[in-house]
PDB file of C-alpha atoms in Angstrom:
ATOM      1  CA  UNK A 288       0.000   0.000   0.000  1.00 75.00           C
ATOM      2  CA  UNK A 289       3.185   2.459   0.912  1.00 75.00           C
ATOM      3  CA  UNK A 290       4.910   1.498  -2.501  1.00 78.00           C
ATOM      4  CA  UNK A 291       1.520   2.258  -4.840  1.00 80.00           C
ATOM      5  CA  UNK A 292       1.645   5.527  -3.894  1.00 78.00           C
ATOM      6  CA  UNK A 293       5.234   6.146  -4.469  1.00 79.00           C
ATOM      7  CA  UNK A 294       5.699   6.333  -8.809  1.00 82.00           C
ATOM      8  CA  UNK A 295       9.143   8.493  -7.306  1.00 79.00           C
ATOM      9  CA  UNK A 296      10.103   4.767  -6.754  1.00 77.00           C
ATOM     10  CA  UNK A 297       8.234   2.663  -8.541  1.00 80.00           C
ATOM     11  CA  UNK A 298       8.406   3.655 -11.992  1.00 82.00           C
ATOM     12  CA  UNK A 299       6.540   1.329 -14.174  1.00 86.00           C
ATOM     13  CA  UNK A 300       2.919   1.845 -13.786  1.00 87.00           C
ATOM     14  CA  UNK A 301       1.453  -2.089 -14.038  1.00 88.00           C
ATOM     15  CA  UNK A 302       3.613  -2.662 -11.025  1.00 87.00           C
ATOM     16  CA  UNK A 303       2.152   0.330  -9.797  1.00 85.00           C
ATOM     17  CA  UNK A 304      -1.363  -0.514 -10.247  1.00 85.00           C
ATOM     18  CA  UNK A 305      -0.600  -4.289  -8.853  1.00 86.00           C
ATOM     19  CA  UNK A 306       0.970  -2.808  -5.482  1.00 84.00           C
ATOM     20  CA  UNK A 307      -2.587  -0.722  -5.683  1.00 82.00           C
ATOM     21  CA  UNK A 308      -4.732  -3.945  -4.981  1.00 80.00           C
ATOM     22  CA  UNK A 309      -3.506  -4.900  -1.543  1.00 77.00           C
ATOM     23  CA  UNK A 310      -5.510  -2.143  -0.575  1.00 74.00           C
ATOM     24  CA  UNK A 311      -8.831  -3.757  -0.536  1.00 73.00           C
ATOM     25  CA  UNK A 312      -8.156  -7.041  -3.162  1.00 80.00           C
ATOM     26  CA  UNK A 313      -6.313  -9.007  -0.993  1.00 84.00           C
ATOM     27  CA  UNK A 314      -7.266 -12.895  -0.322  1.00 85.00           C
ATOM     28  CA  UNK A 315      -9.730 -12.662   2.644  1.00 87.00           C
ATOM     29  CA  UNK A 316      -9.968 -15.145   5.468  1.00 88.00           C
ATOM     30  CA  UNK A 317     -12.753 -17.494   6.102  1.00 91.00           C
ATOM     31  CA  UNK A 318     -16.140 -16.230   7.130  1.00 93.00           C
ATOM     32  CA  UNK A 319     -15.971 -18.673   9.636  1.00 94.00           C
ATOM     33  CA  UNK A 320     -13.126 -17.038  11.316  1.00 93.00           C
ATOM     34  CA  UNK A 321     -14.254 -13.825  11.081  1.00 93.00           C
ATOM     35  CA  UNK A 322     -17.700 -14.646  12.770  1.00 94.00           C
ATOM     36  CA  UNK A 323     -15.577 -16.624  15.774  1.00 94.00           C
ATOM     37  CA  UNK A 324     -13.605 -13.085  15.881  1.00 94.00           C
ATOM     38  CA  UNK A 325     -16.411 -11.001  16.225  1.00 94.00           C
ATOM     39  CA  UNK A 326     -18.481 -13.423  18.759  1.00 94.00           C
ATOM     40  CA  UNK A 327     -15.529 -13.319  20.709  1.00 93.00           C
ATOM     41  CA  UNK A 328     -15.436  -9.732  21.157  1.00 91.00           C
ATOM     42  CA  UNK A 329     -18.776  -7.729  21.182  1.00 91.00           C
ATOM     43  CA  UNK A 330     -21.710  -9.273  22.833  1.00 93.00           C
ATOM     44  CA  UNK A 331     -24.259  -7.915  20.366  1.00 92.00           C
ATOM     45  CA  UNK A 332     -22.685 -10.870  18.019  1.00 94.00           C
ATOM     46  CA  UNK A 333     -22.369 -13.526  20.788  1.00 93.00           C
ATOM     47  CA  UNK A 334     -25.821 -13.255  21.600  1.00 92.00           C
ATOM     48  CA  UNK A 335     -27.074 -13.162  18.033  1.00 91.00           C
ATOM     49  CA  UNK A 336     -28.279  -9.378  18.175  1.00 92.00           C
ATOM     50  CA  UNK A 337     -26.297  -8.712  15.072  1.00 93.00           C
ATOM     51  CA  UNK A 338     -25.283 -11.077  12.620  1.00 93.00           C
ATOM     52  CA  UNK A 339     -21.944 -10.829  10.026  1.00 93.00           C
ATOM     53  CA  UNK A 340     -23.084 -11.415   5.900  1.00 93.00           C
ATOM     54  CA  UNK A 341     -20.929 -13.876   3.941  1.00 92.00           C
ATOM     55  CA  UNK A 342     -22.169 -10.813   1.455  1.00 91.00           C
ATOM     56  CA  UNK A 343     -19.079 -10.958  -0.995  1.00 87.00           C
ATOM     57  CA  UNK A 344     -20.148  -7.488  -3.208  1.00 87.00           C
ATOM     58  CA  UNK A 345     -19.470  -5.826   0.948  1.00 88.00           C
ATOM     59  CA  UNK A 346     -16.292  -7.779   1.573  1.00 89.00           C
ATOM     60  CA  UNK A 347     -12.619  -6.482   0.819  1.00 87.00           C
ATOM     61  CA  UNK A 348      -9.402  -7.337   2.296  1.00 88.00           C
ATOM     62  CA  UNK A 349      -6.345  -5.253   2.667  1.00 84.00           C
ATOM     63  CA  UNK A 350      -2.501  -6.267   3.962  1.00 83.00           C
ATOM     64  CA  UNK A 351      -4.195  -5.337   7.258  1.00 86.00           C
ATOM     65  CA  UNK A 352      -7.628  -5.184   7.726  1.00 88.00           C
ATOM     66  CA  UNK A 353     -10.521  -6.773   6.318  1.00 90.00           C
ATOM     67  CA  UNK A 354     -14.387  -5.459   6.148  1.00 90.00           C
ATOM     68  CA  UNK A 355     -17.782  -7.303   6.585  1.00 91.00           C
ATOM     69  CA  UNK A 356     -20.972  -6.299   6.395  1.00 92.00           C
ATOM     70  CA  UNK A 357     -23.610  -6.789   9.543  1.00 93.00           C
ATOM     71  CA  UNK A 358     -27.532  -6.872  10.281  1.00 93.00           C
ATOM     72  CA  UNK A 359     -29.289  -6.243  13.313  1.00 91.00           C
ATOM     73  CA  UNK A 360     -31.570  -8.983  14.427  1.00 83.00           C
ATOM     74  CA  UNK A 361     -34.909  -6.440  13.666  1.00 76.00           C
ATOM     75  CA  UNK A 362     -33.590  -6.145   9.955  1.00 70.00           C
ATOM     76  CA  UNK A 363     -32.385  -9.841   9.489  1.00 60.00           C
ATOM     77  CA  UNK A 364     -35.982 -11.801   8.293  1.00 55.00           C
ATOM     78  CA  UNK A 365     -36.645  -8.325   6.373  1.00 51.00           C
ATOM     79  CA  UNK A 366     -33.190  -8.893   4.334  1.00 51.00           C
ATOM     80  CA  UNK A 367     -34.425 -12.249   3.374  1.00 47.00           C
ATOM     81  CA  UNK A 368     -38.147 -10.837   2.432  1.00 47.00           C
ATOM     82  CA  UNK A 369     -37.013  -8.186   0.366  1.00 49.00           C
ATOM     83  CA  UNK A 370     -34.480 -10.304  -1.397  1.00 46.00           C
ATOM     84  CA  UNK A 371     -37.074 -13.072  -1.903  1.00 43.00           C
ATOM     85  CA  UNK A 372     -39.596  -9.990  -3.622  1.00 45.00           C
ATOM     86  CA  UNK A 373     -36.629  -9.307  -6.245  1.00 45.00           C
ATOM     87  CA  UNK A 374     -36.243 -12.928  -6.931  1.00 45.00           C
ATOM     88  CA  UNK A 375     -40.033 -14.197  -7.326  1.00 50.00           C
ATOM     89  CA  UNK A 376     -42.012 -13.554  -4.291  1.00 46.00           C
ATOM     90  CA  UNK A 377     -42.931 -15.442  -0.826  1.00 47.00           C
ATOM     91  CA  UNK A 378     -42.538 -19.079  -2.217  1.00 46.00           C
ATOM     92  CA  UNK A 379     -39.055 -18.219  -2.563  1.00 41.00           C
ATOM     93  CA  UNK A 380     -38.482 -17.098   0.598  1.00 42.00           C
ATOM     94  CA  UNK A 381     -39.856 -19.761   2.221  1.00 45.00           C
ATOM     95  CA  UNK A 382     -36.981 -21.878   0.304  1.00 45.00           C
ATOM     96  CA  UNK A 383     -33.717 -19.449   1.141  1.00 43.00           C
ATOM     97  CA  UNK A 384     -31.302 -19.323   3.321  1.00 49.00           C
ATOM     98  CA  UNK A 385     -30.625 -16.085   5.654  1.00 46.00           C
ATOM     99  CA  UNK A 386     -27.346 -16.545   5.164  1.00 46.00           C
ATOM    100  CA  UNK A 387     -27.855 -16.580   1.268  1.00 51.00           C
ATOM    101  CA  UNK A 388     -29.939 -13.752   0.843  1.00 59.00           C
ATOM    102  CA  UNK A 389     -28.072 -10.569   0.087  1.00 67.00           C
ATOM    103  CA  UNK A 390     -29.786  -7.270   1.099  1.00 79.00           C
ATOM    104  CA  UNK A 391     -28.629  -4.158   2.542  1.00 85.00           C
ATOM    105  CA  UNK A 392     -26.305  -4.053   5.503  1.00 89.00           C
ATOM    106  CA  UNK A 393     -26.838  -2.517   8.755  1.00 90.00           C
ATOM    107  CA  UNK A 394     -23.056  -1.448   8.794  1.00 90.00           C
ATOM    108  CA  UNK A 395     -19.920  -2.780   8.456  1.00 89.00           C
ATOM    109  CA  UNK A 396     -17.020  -4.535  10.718  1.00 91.00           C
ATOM    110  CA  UNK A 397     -13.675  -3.838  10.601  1.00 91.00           C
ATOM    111  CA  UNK A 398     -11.617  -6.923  11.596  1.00 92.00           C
ATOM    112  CA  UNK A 399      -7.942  -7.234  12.394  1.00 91.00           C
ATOM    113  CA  UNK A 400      -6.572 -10.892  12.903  1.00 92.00           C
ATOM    114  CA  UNK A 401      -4.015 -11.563  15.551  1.00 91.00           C
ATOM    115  CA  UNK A 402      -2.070 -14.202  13.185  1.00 91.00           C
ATOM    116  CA  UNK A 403      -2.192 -11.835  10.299  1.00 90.00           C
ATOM    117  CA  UNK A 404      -0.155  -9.445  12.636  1.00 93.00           C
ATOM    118  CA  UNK A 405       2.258 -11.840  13.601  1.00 94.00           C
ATOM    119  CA  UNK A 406       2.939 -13.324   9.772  1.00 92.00           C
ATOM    120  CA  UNK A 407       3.798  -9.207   9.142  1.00 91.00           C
ATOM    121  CA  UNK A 408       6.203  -9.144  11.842  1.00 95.00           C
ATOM    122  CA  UNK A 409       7.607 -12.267  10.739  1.00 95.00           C
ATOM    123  CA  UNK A 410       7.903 -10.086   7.383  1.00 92.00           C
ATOM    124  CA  UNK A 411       9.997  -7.000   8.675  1.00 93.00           C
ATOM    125  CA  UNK A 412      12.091  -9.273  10.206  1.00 94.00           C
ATOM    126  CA  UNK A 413      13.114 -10.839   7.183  1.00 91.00           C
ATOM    127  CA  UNK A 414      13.092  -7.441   5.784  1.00 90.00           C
ATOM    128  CA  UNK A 415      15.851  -6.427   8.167  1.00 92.00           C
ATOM    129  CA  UNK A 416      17.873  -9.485   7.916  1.00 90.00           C
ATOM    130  CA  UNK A 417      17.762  -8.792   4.155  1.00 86.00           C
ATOM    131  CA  UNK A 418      18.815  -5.455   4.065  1.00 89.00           C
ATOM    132  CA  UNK A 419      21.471  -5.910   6.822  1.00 89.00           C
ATOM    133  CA  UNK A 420      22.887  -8.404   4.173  1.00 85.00           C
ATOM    134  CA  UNK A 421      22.177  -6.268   1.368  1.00 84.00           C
ATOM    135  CA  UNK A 422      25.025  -3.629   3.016  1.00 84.00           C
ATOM    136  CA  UNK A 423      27.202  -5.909   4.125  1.00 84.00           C
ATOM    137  CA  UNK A 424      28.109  -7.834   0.978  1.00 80.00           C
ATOM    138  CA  UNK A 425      26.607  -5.691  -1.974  1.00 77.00           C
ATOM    139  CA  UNK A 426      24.668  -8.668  -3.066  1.00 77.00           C
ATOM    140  CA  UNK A 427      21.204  -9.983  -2.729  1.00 74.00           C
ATOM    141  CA  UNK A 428      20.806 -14.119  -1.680  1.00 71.00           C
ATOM    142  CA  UNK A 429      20.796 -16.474  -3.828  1.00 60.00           C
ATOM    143  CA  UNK A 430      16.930 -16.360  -4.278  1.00 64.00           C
ATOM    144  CA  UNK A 431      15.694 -17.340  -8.224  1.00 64.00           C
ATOM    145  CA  UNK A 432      15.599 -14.706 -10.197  1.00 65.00           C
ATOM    146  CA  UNK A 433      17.082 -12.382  -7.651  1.00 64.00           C
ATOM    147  CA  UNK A 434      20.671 -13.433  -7.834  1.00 62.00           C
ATOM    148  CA  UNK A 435      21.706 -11.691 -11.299  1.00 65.00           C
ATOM    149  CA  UNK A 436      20.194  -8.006 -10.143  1.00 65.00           C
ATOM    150  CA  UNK A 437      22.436  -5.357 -12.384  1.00 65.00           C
ATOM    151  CA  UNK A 438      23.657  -2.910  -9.542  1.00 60.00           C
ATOM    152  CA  UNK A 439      21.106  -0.066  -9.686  1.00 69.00           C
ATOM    153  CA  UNK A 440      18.234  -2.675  -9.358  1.00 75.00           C
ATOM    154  CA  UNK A 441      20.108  -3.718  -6.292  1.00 78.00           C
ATOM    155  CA  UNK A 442      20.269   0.162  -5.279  1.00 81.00           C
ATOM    156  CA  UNK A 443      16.531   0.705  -5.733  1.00 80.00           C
ATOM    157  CA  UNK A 444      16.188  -2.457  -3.509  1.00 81.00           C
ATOM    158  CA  UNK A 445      17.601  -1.281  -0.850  1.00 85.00           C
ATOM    159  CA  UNK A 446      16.059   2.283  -0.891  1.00 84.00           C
ATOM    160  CA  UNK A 447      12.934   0.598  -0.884  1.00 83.00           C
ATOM    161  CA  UNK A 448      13.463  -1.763   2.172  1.00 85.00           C
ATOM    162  CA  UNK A 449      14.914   0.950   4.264  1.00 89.00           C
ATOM    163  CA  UNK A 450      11.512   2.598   3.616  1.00 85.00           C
ATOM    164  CA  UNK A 451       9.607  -0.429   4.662  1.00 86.00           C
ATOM    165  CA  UNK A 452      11.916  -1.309   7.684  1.00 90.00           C
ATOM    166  CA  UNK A 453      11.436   2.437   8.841  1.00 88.00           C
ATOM    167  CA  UNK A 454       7.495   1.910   8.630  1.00 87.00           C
ATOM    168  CA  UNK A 455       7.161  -1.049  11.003  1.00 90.00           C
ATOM    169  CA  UNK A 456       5.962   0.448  14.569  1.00 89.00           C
ATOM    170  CA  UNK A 457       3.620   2.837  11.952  1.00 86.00           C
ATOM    171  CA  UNK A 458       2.087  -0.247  10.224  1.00 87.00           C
ATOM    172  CA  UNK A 459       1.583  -2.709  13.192  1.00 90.00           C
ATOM    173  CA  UNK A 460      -0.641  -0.009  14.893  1.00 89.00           C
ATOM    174  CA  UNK A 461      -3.026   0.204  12.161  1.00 87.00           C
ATOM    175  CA  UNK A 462      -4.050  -3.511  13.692  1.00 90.00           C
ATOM    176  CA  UNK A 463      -5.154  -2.047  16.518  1.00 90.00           C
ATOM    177  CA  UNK A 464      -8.630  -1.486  15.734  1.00 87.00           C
ATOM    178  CA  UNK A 465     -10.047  -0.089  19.023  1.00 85.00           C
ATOM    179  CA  UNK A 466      -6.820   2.587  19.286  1.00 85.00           C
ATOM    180  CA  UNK A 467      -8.880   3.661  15.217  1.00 83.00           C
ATOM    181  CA  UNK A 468     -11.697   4.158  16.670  1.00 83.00           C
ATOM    182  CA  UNK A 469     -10.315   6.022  19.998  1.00 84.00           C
ATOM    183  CA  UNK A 470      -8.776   8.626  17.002  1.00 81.00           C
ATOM    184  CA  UNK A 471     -11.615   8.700  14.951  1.00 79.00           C
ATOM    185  CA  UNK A 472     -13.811   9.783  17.547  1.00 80.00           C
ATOM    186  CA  UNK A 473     -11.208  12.593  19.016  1.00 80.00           C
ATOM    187  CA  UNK A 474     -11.152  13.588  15.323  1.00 76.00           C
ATOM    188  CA  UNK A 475     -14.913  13.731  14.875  1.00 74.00           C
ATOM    189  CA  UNK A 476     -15.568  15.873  18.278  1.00 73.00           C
ATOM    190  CA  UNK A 477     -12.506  18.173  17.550  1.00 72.00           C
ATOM    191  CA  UNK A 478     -14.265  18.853  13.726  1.00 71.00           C
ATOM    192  CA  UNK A 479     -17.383  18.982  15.645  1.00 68.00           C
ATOM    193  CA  UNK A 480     -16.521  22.101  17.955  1.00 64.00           C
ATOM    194  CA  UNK A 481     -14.366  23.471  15.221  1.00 62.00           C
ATOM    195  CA  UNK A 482     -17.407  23.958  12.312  1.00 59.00           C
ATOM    196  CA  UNK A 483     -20.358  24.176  14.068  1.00 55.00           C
ATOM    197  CA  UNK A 484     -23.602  25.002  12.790  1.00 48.00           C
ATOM    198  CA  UNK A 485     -22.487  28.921  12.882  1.00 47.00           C
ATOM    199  CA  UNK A 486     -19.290  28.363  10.998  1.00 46.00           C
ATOM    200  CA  UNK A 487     -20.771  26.514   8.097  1.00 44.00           C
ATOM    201  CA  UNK A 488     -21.921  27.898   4.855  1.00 46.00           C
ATOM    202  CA  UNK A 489     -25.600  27.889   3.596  1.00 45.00           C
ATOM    203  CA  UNK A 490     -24.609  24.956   1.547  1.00 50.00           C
ATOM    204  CA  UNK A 491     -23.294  22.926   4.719  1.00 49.00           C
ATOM    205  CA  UNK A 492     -19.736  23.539   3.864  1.00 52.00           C
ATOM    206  CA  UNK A 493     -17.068  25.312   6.055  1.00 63.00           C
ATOM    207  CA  UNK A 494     -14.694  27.547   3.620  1.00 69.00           C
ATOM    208  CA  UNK A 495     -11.142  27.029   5.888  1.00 68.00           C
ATOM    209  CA  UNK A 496     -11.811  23.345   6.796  1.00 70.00           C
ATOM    210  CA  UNK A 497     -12.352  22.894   2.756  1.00 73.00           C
ATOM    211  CA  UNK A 498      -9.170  25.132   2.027  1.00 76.00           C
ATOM    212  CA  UNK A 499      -6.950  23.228   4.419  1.00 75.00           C
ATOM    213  CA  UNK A 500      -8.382  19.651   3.231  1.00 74.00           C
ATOM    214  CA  UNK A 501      -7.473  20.864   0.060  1.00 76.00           C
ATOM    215  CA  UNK A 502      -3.897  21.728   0.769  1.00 77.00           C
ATOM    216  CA  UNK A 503      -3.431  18.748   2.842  1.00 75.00           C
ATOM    217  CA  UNK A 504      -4.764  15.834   0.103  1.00 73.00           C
ATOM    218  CA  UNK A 505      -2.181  18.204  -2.483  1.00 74.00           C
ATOM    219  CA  UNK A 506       0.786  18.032   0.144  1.00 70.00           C
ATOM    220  CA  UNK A 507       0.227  14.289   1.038  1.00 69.00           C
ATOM    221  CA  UNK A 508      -0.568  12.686  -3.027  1.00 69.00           C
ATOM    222  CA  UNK A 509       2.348  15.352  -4.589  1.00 67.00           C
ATOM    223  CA  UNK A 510       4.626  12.229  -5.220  1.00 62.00           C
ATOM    224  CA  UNK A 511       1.522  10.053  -6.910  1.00 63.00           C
ATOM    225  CA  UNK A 512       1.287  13.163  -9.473  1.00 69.00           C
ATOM    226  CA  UNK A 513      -1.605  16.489 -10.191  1.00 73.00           C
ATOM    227  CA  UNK A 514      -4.067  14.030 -11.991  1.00 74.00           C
ATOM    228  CA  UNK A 515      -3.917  11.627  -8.493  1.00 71.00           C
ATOM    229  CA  UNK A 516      -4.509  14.546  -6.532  1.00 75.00           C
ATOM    230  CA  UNK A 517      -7.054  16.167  -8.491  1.00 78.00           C
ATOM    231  CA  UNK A 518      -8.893  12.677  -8.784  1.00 76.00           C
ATOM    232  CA  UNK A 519      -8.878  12.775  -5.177  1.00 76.00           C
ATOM    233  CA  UNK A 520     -10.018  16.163  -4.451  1.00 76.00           C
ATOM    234  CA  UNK A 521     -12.729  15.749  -6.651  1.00 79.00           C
ATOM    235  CA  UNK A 522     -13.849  12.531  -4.953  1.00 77.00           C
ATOM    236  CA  UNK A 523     -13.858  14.300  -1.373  1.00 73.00           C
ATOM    237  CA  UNK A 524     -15.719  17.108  -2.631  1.00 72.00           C
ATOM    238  CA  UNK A 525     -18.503  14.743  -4.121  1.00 73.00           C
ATOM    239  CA  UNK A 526     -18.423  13.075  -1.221  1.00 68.00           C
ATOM    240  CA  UNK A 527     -19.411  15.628   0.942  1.00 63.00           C
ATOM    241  CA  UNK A 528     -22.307  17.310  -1.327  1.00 63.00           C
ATOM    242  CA  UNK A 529     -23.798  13.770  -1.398  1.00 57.00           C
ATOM    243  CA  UNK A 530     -23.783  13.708   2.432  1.00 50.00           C
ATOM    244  CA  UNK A 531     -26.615  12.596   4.075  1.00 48.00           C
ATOM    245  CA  UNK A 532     -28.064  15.122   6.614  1.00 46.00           C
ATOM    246  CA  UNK A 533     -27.487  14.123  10.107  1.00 40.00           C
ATOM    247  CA  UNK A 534     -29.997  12.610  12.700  1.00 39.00           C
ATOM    248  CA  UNK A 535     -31.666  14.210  14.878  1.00 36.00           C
TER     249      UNK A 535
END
């Protein structure tokens, strides 16, 4: 995920848009585990009140993370029934699976997997071991089709490890799940007190916060290039006009 958004490094772009599908295209675990995970953990799912979806269209898995979608137990026979409508009516129904019917979620999990964690430390260890070899000798191992590297492929290499090694503490944090959510509420009361209802526009927009978010997605993507950033400007901006307005 690091190396897709560094072309500085990564010059050719089909390795570029392969590094690009860890984020959400990697190979998922089994439902199964995921559903032990989350009975484990939150009561609402141990006691049925909310049930995971083996819903693939909601599912993606990254290097770190993976994402499910959920019901609540009021919404779980109506998931079926509605699906059942689309498909041909009650008699349908009456023949399905909850499991199998596909609806609309109630939300989604965010699962992190304790062996996951420990195969990725397992990985920067390696990672160390290689480049610590790397400076030593000059030379890669003896892996195929990594033993005849021409010099400035070897430089590259290592330029790229260093940056990997140096990420470690960073990218084991982002399995802590519950230390996300800790920041991600800070972050949502500090915006809240910030924009206010008398700081925002008529059109539900606050000027500086858009201004800074602007600078800030332009300082961050530079490296990935003007049509990356714009692309992601734009998105934001959508984003927010399609907002839904907030509950009550």
């Amino acid at each position: 995920q690091v190396l897709s958004m560094r072309p500085d490094l990564i010059k050719n772009q089909c390795v570029l848009q392969r590094l690009r599908c860890v984020q959400e295209e990697c190979r998922r675990l089994p439902f199964a585990e995921a559903e032990a995970l989350v009975a484990s953990e939150v009561e609402d799912f141990r006691e049925r009140r909310c049930q995971l979806r083996d819903w693939s269209q909601y599912i993606h898995a990254g290097s770190v993370a993976q994402v499910a979608p959920f019901v609540r137990e009021g919404n779980i026979t109506a998931s079926v029934s509605s699906t059942a409508a689309q498909l041909g009516g009650e008699e349908v129904a009456s023949d399905m699976d909850e499991a199998d019917a596909v609806g609309v979620p109630d939300g989604i999990v965010k699962l992190s997997f304790a062996k996951a964690r420990a195969t990725m430390e397992v990985d920067f260890r390696l990672l160390r071991w290689q480049l610590q070899w790397m400076e030593r000798t000059g030379h890669f191992t003896g892996a195929a089709g990594l033993d005849r590297l021409r010099p400035k492929h070897l430089g590259k290499l290592k330029e790229v490890w260093r940056l990997m090694v140096g990420m470690e503490e960073e990218v084991l944090k982002e399995f802590d799940m519950m230390g996300e959510l800790e920041c991600q509420q800070r972050g949502h009361l500090v915006i809240e007190s910030l924009v206010g209802e008398d700081m925002a526009s008529s059109s539900g927009e606050c000027a500086w916060l858009e201004e800074w978010r602007d600078g800030a997605l332009t300082s961050t993507l530079r490296p990935a290039g003007s049509m990356v950033t714009d692309h992601a400007r734009d998105t934001w901006r959508r984003a927010s006009q399609q907002r839904p307005d907030a509950a009550p």
